[in-house]
PDB file of C-alpha atoms in Angstrom:
ATOM      1  CA  MET A   1       0.554   1.475  -2.321  1.00 94.00           C
ATOM      2  CA  ALA A   2      -0.160   5.456  -2.840  1.00 91.00           C
ATOM      3  CA  ASN A   3      -3.367   8.119  -4.089  1.00 88.00           C
ATOM      4  CA  GLN A   4      -3.391  11.482  -2.861  1.00 83.00           C
ATOM      5  CA  LYS A   5      -6.798  10.866  -3.109  1.00 83.00           C
ATOM      6  CA  GLY A   6      -8.305   9.627   0.220  1.00 80.00           C
ATOM      7  CA  GLY A   7     -11.175   7.111   0.855  1.00 80.00           C
ATOM      8  CA  VAL A   8     -10.077   4.808  -2.399  1.00 86.00           C
ATOM      9  CA  GLY A   9      -8.987   2.177  -0.695  1.00 89.00           C
ATOM     10  CA  LYS A  10      -5.591   2.411  -0.113  1.00 93.00           C
ATOM     11  CA  THR A  11      -5.398   0.990   3.180  1.00 95.00           C
ATOM     12  CA  THR A  12      -7.771  -2.109   3.001  1.00 96.00           C
ATOM     13  CA  THR A  13      -6.078  -3.230   0.250  1.00 97.00           C
ATOM     14  CA  ALA A  14      -2.755  -2.354   1.848  1.00 97.00           C
ATOM     15  CA  ILE A  15      -3.941  -4.349   4.643  1.00 97.00           C
ATOM     16  CA  ASN A  16      -6.031  -7.176   2.436  1.00 97.00           C
ATOM     17  CA  LEU A  17      -3.076  -8.127  -0.312  1.00 98.00           C
ATOM     18  CA  ALA A  18      -0.320  -8.227   2.034  1.00 98.00           C
ATOM     19  CA  ALA A  19      -2.790 -10.930   4.258  1.00 98.00           C
ATOM     20  CA  SER A  20      -3.058 -13.158   1.143  1.00 98.00           C
ATOM     21  CA  LEU A  21       0.619 -12.585   0.432  1.00 98.00           C
ATOM     22  CA  ALA A  22       0.948 -14.339   4.070  1.00 98.00           C
ATOM     23  CA  LEU A  23      -1.573 -16.333   3.590  1.00 97.00           C
ATOM     24  CA  LEU A  24      -0.356 -17.383   0.180  1.00 97.00           C
ATOM     25  CA  GLY A  25       3.046 -18.391   1.738  1.00 97.00           C
ATOM     26  CA  LYS A  26       5.005 -15.412   1.220  1.00 97.00           C
ATOM     27  CA  LYS A  27       6.685 -13.444   3.854  1.00 98.00           C
ATOM     28  CA  VAL A  28       5.529 -10.124   4.207  1.00 98.00           C
ATOM     29  CA  LEU A  29       6.040  -6.558   5.734  1.00 98.00           C
ATOM     30  CA  LEU A  30       3.326  -4.017   5.824  1.00 98.00           C
ATOM     31  CA  LEU A  31       4.857  -0.775   6.751  1.00 98.00           C
ATOM     32  CA  ASP A  32       2.537   1.480   7.520  1.00 97.00           C
ATOM     33  CA  ALA A  33       3.415   5.115   6.611  1.00 95.00           C
ATOM     34  CA  ASP A  34       0.369   7.417   7.317  1.00 94.00           C
ATOM     35  CA  PRO A  35      -0.187   9.114  10.785  1.00 93.00           C
ATOM     36  CA  GLN A  36      -3.944   7.563  10.938  1.00 93.00           C
ATOM     37  CA  ALA A  37      -2.565   3.959  11.518  1.00 95.00           C
ATOM     38  CA  ASN A  38      -5.681   2.811  10.359  1.00 95.00           C
ATOM     39  CA  ALA A  39      -3.297  -0.090   8.172  1.00 96.00           C
ATOM     40  CA  THR A  40      -2.220  -0.725  12.400  1.00 97.00           C
ATOM     41  CA  SER A  41      -5.561  -0.638  14.310  1.00 96.00           C
ATOM     42  CA  GLY A  42      -6.438  -2.546  11.182  1.00 96.00           C
ATOM     43  CA  LEU A  43      -4.097  -5.584  12.298  1.00 96.00           C
ATOM     44  CA  GLY A  44      -5.134  -5.802  15.618  1.00 95.00           C
ATOM     45  CA  PHE A  45      -2.718  -3.738  16.604  1.00 96.00           C
ATOM     46  CA  ASP A  46      -1.969  -0.734  19.506  1.00 93.00           C
ATOM     47  CA  ILE A  47      -1.311   2.828  17.226  1.00 91.00           C
ATOM     48  CA  ASP A  48      -0.173   4.018  20.668  1.00 89.00           C
ATOM     49  CA  MET A  49       3.660   1.639  20.166  1.00 92.00           C
ATOM     50  CA  GLU A  50       6.483   2.377  18.994  1.00 94.00           C
ATOM     51  CA  GLY A  51       7.007   2.886  15.317  1.00 95.00           C
ATOM     52  CA  ILE A  52       7.938   4.395  11.972  1.00 95.00           C
ATOM     53  CA  TYR A  53       7.893   7.640  13.019  1.00 94.00           C
ATOM     54  CA  GLU A  54      10.498   6.862  15.887  1.00 95.00           C
ATOM     55  CA  CYS A  55      12.242   4.787  12.557  1.00 95.00           C
ATOM     56  CA  LEU A  56      12.466   8.305  11.060  1.00 92.00           C
ATOM     57  CA  THR A  57      14.016  10.717  14.265  1.00 91.00           C
ATOM     58  CA  GLY A  58      16.455   7.223  14.558  1.00 92.00           C
ATOM     59  CA  GLU A  59      15.415   5.861  17.799  1.00 94.00           C
ATOM     60  CA  ARG A  60      14.643   2.556  16.933  1.00 95.00           C
ATOM     61  CA  LYS A  61      16.026   0.509  13.773  1.00 95.00           C
ATOM     62  CA  ALA A  62      13.088  -1.233  11.845  1.00 95.00           C
ATOM     63  CA  SER A  63      13.941  -4.633  13.598  1.00 95.00           C
ATOM     64  CA  GLU A  64      13.334  -2.893  17.072  1.00 96.00           C
ATOM     65  CA  VAL A  65       9.860  -2.259  16.623  1.00 96.00           C
ATOM     66  CA  ILE A  66       9.004  -4.708  14.154  1.00 97.00           C
ATOM     67  CA  GLN A  67       5.784  -6.734  15.448  1.00 97.00           C
ATOM     68  CA  GLN A  68       4.309 -10.210  14.049  1.00 97.00           C
ATOM     69  CA  SER A  69       0.302 -11.141  13.294  1.00 96.00           C
ATOM     70  CA  PRO A  70      -0.690 -12.704  16.194  1.00 92.00           C
ATOM     71  CA  ASP A  71      -3.352 -14.124  13.512  1.00 93.00           C
ATOM     72  CA  VAL A  72      -0.907 -14.221  10.030  1.00 96.00           C
ATOM     73  CA  LYS A  73       1.876 -16.458  10.535  1.00 93.00           C
ATOM     74  CA  ASN A  74       3.955 -14.249   7.719  1.00 97.00           C
ATOM     75  CA  LEU A  75       3.381 -11.514   7.900  1.00 98.00           C
ATOM     76  CA  TRP A  76       4.860  -8.451  10.574  1.00 98.00           C
ATOM     77  CA  VAL A  77       4.403  -4.591  10.035  1.00 98.00           C
ATOM     78  CA  LEU A  78       5.948  -1.853  11.293  1.00 97.00           C
ATOM     79  CA  PRO A  79       3.450   0.684  12.730  1.00 97.00           C
ATOM     80  CA  SER A  80       2.329   4.166  13.186  1.00 95.00           C
ATOM     81  CA  SER A  81       0.683   6.356  15.055  1.00 93.00           C
ATOM     82  CA  ILE A  82      -0.577  10.389  15.578  1.00 91.00           C
ATOM     83  CA  GLN A  83       3.369  11.462  15.817  1.00 90.00           C
ATOM     84  CA  LEU A  84       3.841  10.580  12.391  1.00 92.00           C
ATOM     85  CA  VAL A  85       2.136  14.233  11.433  1.00 90.00           C
ATOM     86  CA  ALA A  86       5.724  15.821  12.115  1.00 88.00           C
ATOM     87  CA  ALA A  87       7.557  13.740   9.806  1.00 87.00           C
ATOM     88  CA  ASP A  88       6.909  16.539   6.559  1.00 82.00           C
ATOM     89  CA  THR A  89       8.085  19.102   8.772  1.00 88.00           C
ATOM     90  CA  GLU A  90      10.878  17.665  10.905  1.00 88.00           C
ATOM     91  CA  LEU A  91      12.405  14.950   7.319  1.00 86.00           C
ATOM     92  CA  PRO A  92      13.507  18.455   4.960  1.00 85.00           C
ATOM     93  CA  LYS A  93      16.553  18.217   8.165  1.00 87.00           C
ATOM     94  CA  MET A  94      17.987  15.331   8.299  1.00 87.00           C
ATOM     95  CA  GLU A  95      20.681  14.510   7.007  1.00 85.00           C
ATOM     96  CA  ASN A  96      20.757  12.614   3.569  1.00 86.00           C
ATOM     97  CA  ALA A  97      16.927  13.105   4.056  1.00 86.00           C
ATOM     98  CA  HIS A  98      15.145  12.310   1.021  1.00 89.00           C
ATOM     99  CA  HIS A  99      17.387   8.367   1.101  1.00 93.00           C
ATOM    100  CA  ILE A 100      15.338   7.842   5.325  1.00 93.00           C
ATOM    101  CA  MET A 101      12.715   5.690   3.900  1.00 94.00           C
ATOM    102  CA  LYS A 102      14.808   3.511   2.288  1.00 95.00           C
ATOM    103  CA  ARG A 103      17.835   3.020   5.221  1.00 95.00           C
ATOM    104  CA  ILE A 104      15.224   2.298   6.963  1.00 95.00           C
ATOM    105  CA  VAL A 105      13.447  -0.181   4.005  1.00 96.00           C
ATOM    106  CA  ASN A 106      16.979  -1.561   3.580  1.00 96.00           C
ATOM    107  CA  GLU A 107      17.678  -2.458   7.359  1.00 95.00           C
ATOM    108  CA  VAL A 108      15.067  -5.193   6.889  1.00 96.00           C
ATOM    109  CA  ARG A 109      14.604  -6.121   3.005  1.00 95.00           C
ATOM    110  CA  GLU A 110      16.229  -9.449   3.313  1.00 96.00           C
ATOM    111  CA  ARG A 111      13.631 -11.007   5.855  1.00 96.00           C
ATOM    112  CA  PHE A 112      11.379 -10.468   3.496  1.00 98.00           C
ATOM    113  CA  ASP A 113       9.778 -11.074   0.362  1.00 97.00           C
ATOM    114  CA  TYR A 114       7.362  -8.409  -0.258  1.00 98.00           C
ATOM    115  CA  ILE A 115       7.440  -5.043   1.674  1.00 98.00           C
ATOM    116  CA  PHE A 116       4.095  -2.278   1.306  1.00 98.00           C
ATOM    117  CA  ILE A 117       4.064   0.727   2.502  1.00 97.00           C
ATOM    118  CA  ASP A 118       1.135   2.714   2.766  1.00 95.00           C
ATOM    119  CA  CYS A 119       0.809   5.804   2.237  1.00 93.00           C
ATOM    120  CA  SER A 120      -0.499   8.630   3.820  1.00 89.00           C
ATOM    121  CA  PRO A 121      -3.257  10.451   1.512  1.00 86.00           C
ATOM    122  CA  SER A 122      -0.879  13.457   0.408  1.00 83.00           C
ATOM    123  CA  LEU A 123       1.369  14.387  -1.509  1.00 81.00           C
ATOM    124  CA  GLY A 124       3.971  15.455   0.712  1.00 84.00           C
ATOM    125  CA  TYR A 125       7.702  15.657   2.006  1.00 88.00           C
ATOM    126  CA  THR A 126       7.125  11.734   3.137  1.00 90.00           C
ATOM    127  CA  THR A 127       5.328  10.250   0.694  1.00 91.00           C
ATOM    128  CA  VAL A 128       7.880  11.462  -1.597  1.00 91.00           C
ATOM    129  CA  ASN A 129      10.780  10.472   0.909  1.00 92.00           C
ATOM    130  CA  ILE A 130       8.603   7.023   0.352  1.00 94.00           C
ATOM    131  CA  LEU A 131       8.746   7.122  -3.373  1.00 95.00           C
ATOM    132  CA  THR A 132      12.834   7.680  -3.692  1.00 95.00           C
ATOM    133  CA  ALA A 133      12.268   3.839  -0.901  1.00 95.00           C
ATOM    134  CA  ALA A 134       9.870   1.983  -2.796  1.00 97.00           C
ATOM    135  CA  ASP A 135      10.711  -1.155  -6.317  1.00 96.00           C
ATOM    136  CA  THR A 136       7.347   0.345  -7.602  1.00 97.00           C
ATOM    137  CA  VAL A 137       3.878   1.660  -6.840  1.00 97.00           C
ATOM    138  CA  LEU A 138       0.319   0.186  -6.425  1.00 97.00           C
ATOM    139  CA  ILE A 139      -2.443   2.955  -7.007  1.00 95.00           C
ATOM    140  CA  PRO A 140      -5.464   2.005  -5.914  1.00 94.00           C
ATOM    141  CA  VAL A 141      -8.426   3.856  -8.239  1.00 94.00           C
ATOM    142  CA  GLN A 142     -12.226   4.383  -7.294  1.00 91.00           C
ATOM    143  CA  CYS A 143     -14.161   3.240  -9.705  1.00 88.00           C
ATOM    144  CA  GLU A 144     -15.848   7.613 -10.211  1.00 85.00           C
ATOM    145  CA  TYR A 145     -14.381  10.080 -12.085  1.00 81.00           C
ATOM    146  CA  LEU A 146     -13.462  12.253  -9.042  1.00 77.00           C
ATOM    147  CA  ALA A 147     -11.127   9.475  -8.055  1.00 75.00           C
ATOM    148  CA  LEU A 148      -9.479   9.932 -11.611  1.00 77.00           C
ATOM    149  CA  GLU A 149      -9.086  13.411 -11.686  1.00 77.00           C
ATOM    150  CA  GLY A 150      -6.465  13.574  -9.036  1.00 75.00           C
ATOM    151  CA  LEU A 151      -4.312  11.386 -10.612  1.00 88.00           C
ATOM    152  CA  SER A 152      -2.444  13.924 -12.885  1.00 87.00           C
ATOM    153  CA  LYS A 153      -0.498  14.784  -9.289  1.00 88.00           C
ATOM    154  CA  LEU A 154       0.091  11.255  -8.335  1.00 90.00           C
ATOM    155  CA  LEU A 155       1.693  10.591 -11.898  1.00 93.00           C
ATOM    156  CA  ASN A 156       3.201  13.563 -12.302  1.00 92.00           C
ATOM    157  CA  THR A 157       5.125  13.427  -8.422  1.00 92.00           C
ATOM    158  CA  ILE A 158       6.034   9.721  -9.548  1.00 95.00           C
ATOM    159  CA  ARG A 159       7.899  10.993 -12.402  1.00 94.00           C
ATOM    160  CA  ILE A 160       9.665  14.129 -10.836  1.00 94.00           C
ATOM    161  CA  VAL A 161      11.019  10.894  -8.210  1.00 95.00           C
ATOM    162  CA  LYS A 162      11.768   8.806 -11.593  1.00 95.00           C
ATOM    163  CA  SER A 163      14.305  11.718 -13.187  1.00 95.00           C
ATOM    164  CA  GLY A 164      16.533  12.473  -8.946  1.00 93.00           C
ATOM    165  CA  LEU A 165      15.649  11.207  -6.606  1.00 94.00           C
ATOM    166  CA  ASN A 166      15.215   7.053  -8.059  1.00 96.00           C
ATOM    167  CA  PRO A 167      15.527   6.393 -11.347  1.00 96.00           C
ATOM    168  CA  ALA A 168      14.530   2.395 -10.767  1.00 95.00           C
ATOM    169  CA  LEU A 169      11.440   3.709  -9.888  1.00 96.00           C
ATOM    170  CA  ASP A 170       8.021   1.721 -11.976  1.00 96.00           C
ATOM    171  CA  ILE A 171       4.557   1.771 -11.597  1.00 96.00           C
ATOM    172  CA  GLU A 172       3.205  -1.828 -10.231  1.00 96.00           C
ATOM    173  CA  GLY A 173      -0.709  -1.625 -11.682  1.00 96.00           C
ATOM    174  CA  PHE A 174      -3.827   0.781 -11.159  1.00 96.00           C
ATOM    175  CA  LEU A 175      -6.472  -1.411  -8.986  1.00 97.00           C
ATOM    176  CA  LEU A 176      -9.835  -0.461  -8.655  1.00 96.00           C
ATOM    177  CA  THR A 177     -12.024  -0.696  -6.592  1.00 95.00           C
ATOM    178  CA  MET A 178     -15.063   0.250  -5.017  1.00 93.00           C
ATOM    179  CA  TYR A 179     -16.604  -1.176  -7.741  1.00 94.00           C
ATOM    180  CA  MET A 180     -20.499  -1.850  -8.516  1.00 92.00           C
ATOM    181  CA  ARG A 181     -22.725  -2.893 -11.208  1.00 88.00           C
ATOM    182  CA  ASN A 182     -23.743   0.615 -12.518  1.00 93.00           C
ATOM    183  CA  ARG A 183     -23.027   1.975 -15.753  1.00 91.00           C
ATOM    184  CA  LEU A 184     -20.842   4.872 -13.769  1.00 90.00           C
ATOM    185  CA  ASN A 185     -18.149   2.055 -12.646  1.00 93.00           C
ATOM    186  CA  ASN A 186     -18.964   0.327 -15.838  1.00 93.00           C
ATOM    187  CA  GLN A 187     -17.002   3.607 -17.666  1.00 92.00           C
ATOM    188  CA  VAL A 188     -14.938   4.509 -15.397  1.00 91.00           C
ATOM    189  CA  ALA A 189     -13.017   1.259 -15.204  1.00 93.00           C
ATOM    190  CA  SER A 190     -13.381   0.823 -19.627  1.00 93.00           C
ATOM    191  CA  GLU A 191     -10.964   4.641 -19.308  1.00 92.00           C
ATOM    192  CA  VAL A 192      -8.878   3.220 -16.261  1.00 93.00           C
ATOM    193  CA  ARG A 193      -8.340  -0.081 -18.874  1.00 94.00           C
ATOM    194  CA  GLU A 194      -8.293   1.529 -21.993  1.00 93.00           C
ATOM    195  CA  HIS A 195      -5.733   4.416 -21.079  1.00 91.00           C
ATOM    196  CA  PHE A 196      -3.312   2.024 -18.674  1.00 94.00           C
ATOM    197  CA  GLY A 197      -3.554  -0.491 -20.567  1.00 94.00           C
ATOM    198  CA  GLU A 198      -1.586  -4.193 -19.591  1.00 94.00           C
ATOM    199  CA  LEU A 199      -1.021  -1.462 -16.516  1.00 96.00           C
ATOM    200  CA  ALA A 200      -4.410  -2.080 -15.588  1.00 96.00           C
ATOM    201  CA  TYR A 201      -5.894  -5.682 -13.351  1.00 97.00           C
ATOM    202  CA  GLU A 202      -7.575  -7.721 -14.153  1.00 96.00           C
ATOM    203  CA  THR A 203      -9.450  -7.767 -10.619  1.00 97.00           C
ATOM    204  CA  ILE A 204     -11.331  -5.673  -9.462  1.00 97.00           C
ATOM    205  CA  ILE A 205     -11.775  -5.366  -5.621  1.00 97.00           C
ATOM    206  CA  GLN A 206     -15.623  -4.915  -5.423  1.00 96.00           C
ATOM    207  CA  ARG A 207     -17.488  -2.055  -3.136  1.00 93.00           C
ATOM    208  CA  ASN A 208     -18.646  -4.825  -0.008  1.00 92.00           C
ATOM    209  CA  ILE A 209     -20.242  -4.395   3.472  1.00 94.00           C
ATOM    210  CA  ARG A 210     -18.026  -6.989   5.684  1.00 95.00           C
ATOM    211  CA  LEU A 211     -14.431  -5.805   3.576  1.00 94.00           C
ATOM    212  CA  GLY A 212     -15.625  -1.888   5.274  1.00 92.00           C
ATOM    213  CA  GLU A 213     -16.267  -3.902   8.508  1.00 96.00           C
ATOM    214  CA  ALA A 214     -13.454  -6.266   8.710  1.00 96.00           C
ATOM    215  CA  PRO A 215     -10.416  -3.772  10.528  1.00 95.00           C
ATOM    216  CA  SER A 216     -13.260  -2.789  13.257  1.00 95.00           C
ATOM    217  CA  HIS A 217     -12.423  -6.268  14.880  1.00 96.00           C
ATOM    218  CA  GLY A 218      -8.311  -5.484  13.584  1.00 96.00           C
ATOM    219  CA  LYS A 219      -8.316  -7.754  11.035  1.00 96.00           C
ATOM    220  CA  PRO A 220      -7.957  -8.659   7.624  1.00 97.00           C
ATOM    221  CA  ILE A 221     -11.296  -9.999   5.844  1.00 97.00           C
ATOM    222  CA  MET A 222     -10.293 -13.576   5.115  1.00 96.00           C
ATOM    223  CA  LEU A 223     -10.058 -13.523   8.901  1.00 97.00           C
ATOM    224  CA  TYR A 224     -12.905 -11.601   9.555  1.00 97.00           C
ATOM    225  CA  ASP A 225     -15.345 -13.106   6.843  1.00 97.00           C
ATOM    226  CA  ALA A 226     -13.528 -15.849   4.992  1.00 96.00           C
ATOM    227  CA  SER A 227     -16.702 -16.355   2.729  1.00 96.00           C
ATOM    228  CA  ALA A 228     -16.686 -12.134   1.878  1.00 97.00           C
ATOM    229  CA  THR A 229     -17.087 -11.154  -1.441  1.00 96.00           C
ATOM    230  CA  GLY A 230     -13.956  -8.531  -0.383  1.00 96.00           C
ATOM    231  CA  ALA A 231     -12.333 -11.957   0.848  1.00 97.00           C
ATOM    232  CA  GLN A 232     -12.341 -13.591  -2.762  1.00 97.00           C
ATOM    233  CA  ASN A 233     -11.436 -10.107  -4.869  1.00 97.00           C
ATOM    234  CA  TYR A 234      -8.309  -9.701  -2.164  1.00 98.00           C
ATOM    235  CA  LEU A 235      -7.081 -13.570  -2.395  1.00 97.00           C
ATOM    236  CA  THR A 236      -7.553 -13.535  -6.585  1.00 98.00           C
ATOM    237  CA  LEU A 237      -5.734 -10.278  -6.118  1.00 98.00           C
ATOM    238  CA  ALA A 238      -3.130 -11.333  -4.645  1.00 98.00           C
ATOM    239  CA  LYS A 239      -2.049 -14.577  -6.763  1.00 97.00           C
ATOM    240  CA  GLU A 240      -2.463 -12.183 -10.140  1.00 98.00           C
ATOM    241  CA  PHE A 241      -0.235  -9.915  -8.492  1.00 97.00           C
ATOM    242  CA  LEU A 242       2.401 -12.764  -8.057  1.00 97.00           C
ATOM    243  CA  LYS A 243       1.915 -14.008 -11.528  1.00 95.00           C
ATOM    244  CA  ARG A 244       2.595 -10.629 -12.558  1.00 92.00           C
ATOM    245  CA  ASN A 245       5.766 -10.805 -10.371  1.00 89.00           C
ATOM    246  CA  ARG A 246       7.221 -13.958 -11.466  1.00 81.00           C
ATOM    247  CA  LYS A 247       6.540 -12.742 -15.790  1.00 68.00           C
ATOM    248  CA  GLN A 248       8.402  -9.324 -14.742  1.00 66.00           C
ATOM    249  CA  ARG A 249      11.683 -11.056 -12.872  1.00 63.00           C
ATOM    250  CA  ALA A 250      11.585 -13.606 -15.767  1.00 58.00           C
ATOM    251  CA  LYS A 251      12.523 -10.417 -18.146  1.00 55.00           C
TER     252      LYS A 251
END
């Protein structure tokens, strides 16, 4: 999950898509690679525990610090902490620096059906490290024009990583978020669909108060309020995600 613009629904999507897929029976790991640790706290975990930073520095293996969700049977979290702020300056000094995140992911890859990595809202060294480890990038796009303006930088970074560090990297899709029924949001949605075609998800995540409340209770939206619009949106997204992945594997 990547977008250098903050506040576009990236972490909300990471939490709720991961939880939705887990509730549908898939084994899912959510790796929180954002120093703000919002995905960690949003699923009810302490943001001061050992996690991804210790894995990056080699102090711990991923298998030693992964935490299973007490609320969602098939969901695990590799937590983050404020210490991860140092990663952008420490990673370049390490041996085989661009591939450290890939090593961490590969260590546990076979245990899960899906591994989601929630990137920080930046295009720094850590994000490039994550893109080097990833198979695909899912890009949440807020339904406003300022969100569209920043996409070119992200797409250029993806092209650079693809041209050298990770030739297999692909775009999973563009997810429209924070949608409201008005002319501006409809125009942005139309432009995204026109420009990116089938890469744009059919599912749209609507702006929803309950969706914003859920992280403060340490729960995904479907456990906080299953009747909320946000819960319905993310369960629909999870089903579309699985359908797209089945088609991709069939190719």
